[in-house]
XYZ file of C-alpha atoms in Angstrom:
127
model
C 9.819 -6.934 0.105
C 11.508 -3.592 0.980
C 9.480 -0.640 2.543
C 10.315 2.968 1.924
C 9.434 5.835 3.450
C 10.302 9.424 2.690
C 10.485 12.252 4.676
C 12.221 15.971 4.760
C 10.394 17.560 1.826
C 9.106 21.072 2.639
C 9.167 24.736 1.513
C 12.480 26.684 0.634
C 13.694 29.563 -1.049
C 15.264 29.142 -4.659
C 19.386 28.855 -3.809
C 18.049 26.929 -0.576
C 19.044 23.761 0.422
C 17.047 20.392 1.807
C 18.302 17.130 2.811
C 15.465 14.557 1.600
C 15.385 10.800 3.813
C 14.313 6.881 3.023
C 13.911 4.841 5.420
C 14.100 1.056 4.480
C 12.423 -2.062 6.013
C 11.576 -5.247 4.972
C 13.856 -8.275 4.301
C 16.678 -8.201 6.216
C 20.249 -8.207 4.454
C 18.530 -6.968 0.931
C 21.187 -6.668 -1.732
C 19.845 -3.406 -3.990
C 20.507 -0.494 -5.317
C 18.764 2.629 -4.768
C 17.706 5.863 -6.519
C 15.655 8.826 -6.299
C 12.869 10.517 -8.593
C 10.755 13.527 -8.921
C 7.311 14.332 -10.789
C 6.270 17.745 -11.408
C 2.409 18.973 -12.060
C 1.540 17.344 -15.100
C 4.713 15.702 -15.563
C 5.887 12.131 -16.181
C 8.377 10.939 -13.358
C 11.818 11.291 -14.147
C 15.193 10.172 -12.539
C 17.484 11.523 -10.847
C 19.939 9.992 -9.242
C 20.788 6.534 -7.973
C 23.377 4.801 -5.591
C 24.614 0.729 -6.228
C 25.183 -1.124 -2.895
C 28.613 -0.564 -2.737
C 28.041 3.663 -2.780
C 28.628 3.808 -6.648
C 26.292 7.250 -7.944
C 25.144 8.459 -11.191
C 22.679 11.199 -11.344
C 20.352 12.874 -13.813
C 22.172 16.202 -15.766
C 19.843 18.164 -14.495
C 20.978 17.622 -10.649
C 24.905 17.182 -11.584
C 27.141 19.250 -8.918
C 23.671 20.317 -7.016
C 22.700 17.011 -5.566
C 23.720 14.118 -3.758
C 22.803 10.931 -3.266
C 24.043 8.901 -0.536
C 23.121 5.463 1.620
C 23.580 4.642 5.438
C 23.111 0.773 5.575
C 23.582 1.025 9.652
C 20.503 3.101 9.885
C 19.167 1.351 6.303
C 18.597 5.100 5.011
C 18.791 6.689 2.045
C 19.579 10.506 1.071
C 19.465 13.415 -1.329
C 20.876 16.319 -0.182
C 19.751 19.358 -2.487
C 21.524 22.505 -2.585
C 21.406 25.672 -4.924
C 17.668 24.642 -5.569
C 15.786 26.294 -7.742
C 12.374 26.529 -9.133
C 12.508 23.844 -11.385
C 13.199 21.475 -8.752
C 9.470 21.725 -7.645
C 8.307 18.581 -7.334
C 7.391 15.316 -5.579
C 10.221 13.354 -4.727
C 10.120 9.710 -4.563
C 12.677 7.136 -3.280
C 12.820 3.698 -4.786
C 14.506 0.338 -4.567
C 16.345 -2.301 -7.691
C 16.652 -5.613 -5.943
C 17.887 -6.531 -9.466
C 20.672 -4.891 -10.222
C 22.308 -4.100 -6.633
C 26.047 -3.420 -8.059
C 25.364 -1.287 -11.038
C 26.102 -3.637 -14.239
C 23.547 -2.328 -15.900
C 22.777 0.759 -14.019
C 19.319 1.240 -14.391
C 17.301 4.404 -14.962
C 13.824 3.584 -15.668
C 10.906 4.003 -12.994
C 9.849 0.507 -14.360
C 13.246 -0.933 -13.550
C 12.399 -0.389 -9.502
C 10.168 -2.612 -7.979
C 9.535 -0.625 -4.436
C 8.899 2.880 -3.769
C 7.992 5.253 -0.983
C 5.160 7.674 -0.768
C 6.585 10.941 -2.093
C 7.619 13.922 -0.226
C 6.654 17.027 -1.315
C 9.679 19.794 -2.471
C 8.674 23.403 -3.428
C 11.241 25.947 -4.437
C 9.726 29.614 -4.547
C 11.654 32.006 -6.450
């Protein structure tokens, strides 16, 4: 029902910064809340952060005072912007939408709690 698509991923130096995009399309006036993940080279996919409809965030510990998430429903896009990046941060990055829980009552975490996601963009941090 909702189409993502990712872009801005790319190469940058560790204390770099990168401002990751979603695009959304699909059903029109979609109530849902949003979030972004990341899966490293033989890693499991793991959150990190995620917006309610309303703008609401709550991000990963990992990302806390580095990233943030925000939402443009005008231009039905969805953002990360990344700063002090480092190594660790290596990874594919995936956007994703929760048609179920669009205002945060439950405030869900889980990659099986989002039922749509975008291809991946690619995010490499050389040291």
């Amino acid at each position: 029902q909702v189409q993502l698509v990712e872009s801005g991923g790319g190469l940058v130096q560790a204390g770099g910064s990168l401002r990751l995009s979603c695009l959304a399309s699909g059903r029109t006036f979609s109530f849902y809340a949003m979030g972004w993940f990341r899966q490293a080279p033989g890693k499991e996919r793991e959150f990190v952060a995620r917006i309610s409809w309303s703008g609401g965030t709550y991000y990963a510990d990992s990302v806390k005072g580095r990233f943030t998430i925000s939402r443009d429903h005008a231009k039905n896009t969805l953002y990360l912007q990344m700063n002090t990046l480092k190594p660790e941060d290596t990874a594919v990055y995936y956007c994703a939408a929760d048609p179920l829980d669009p205002w945060d009552v439950v405030r869900r975490t889980r990659t099986s709690d989002f039922g749509s996601w975008g291809q991946g963009t690619q995010v490499t941090v050389s040291s």
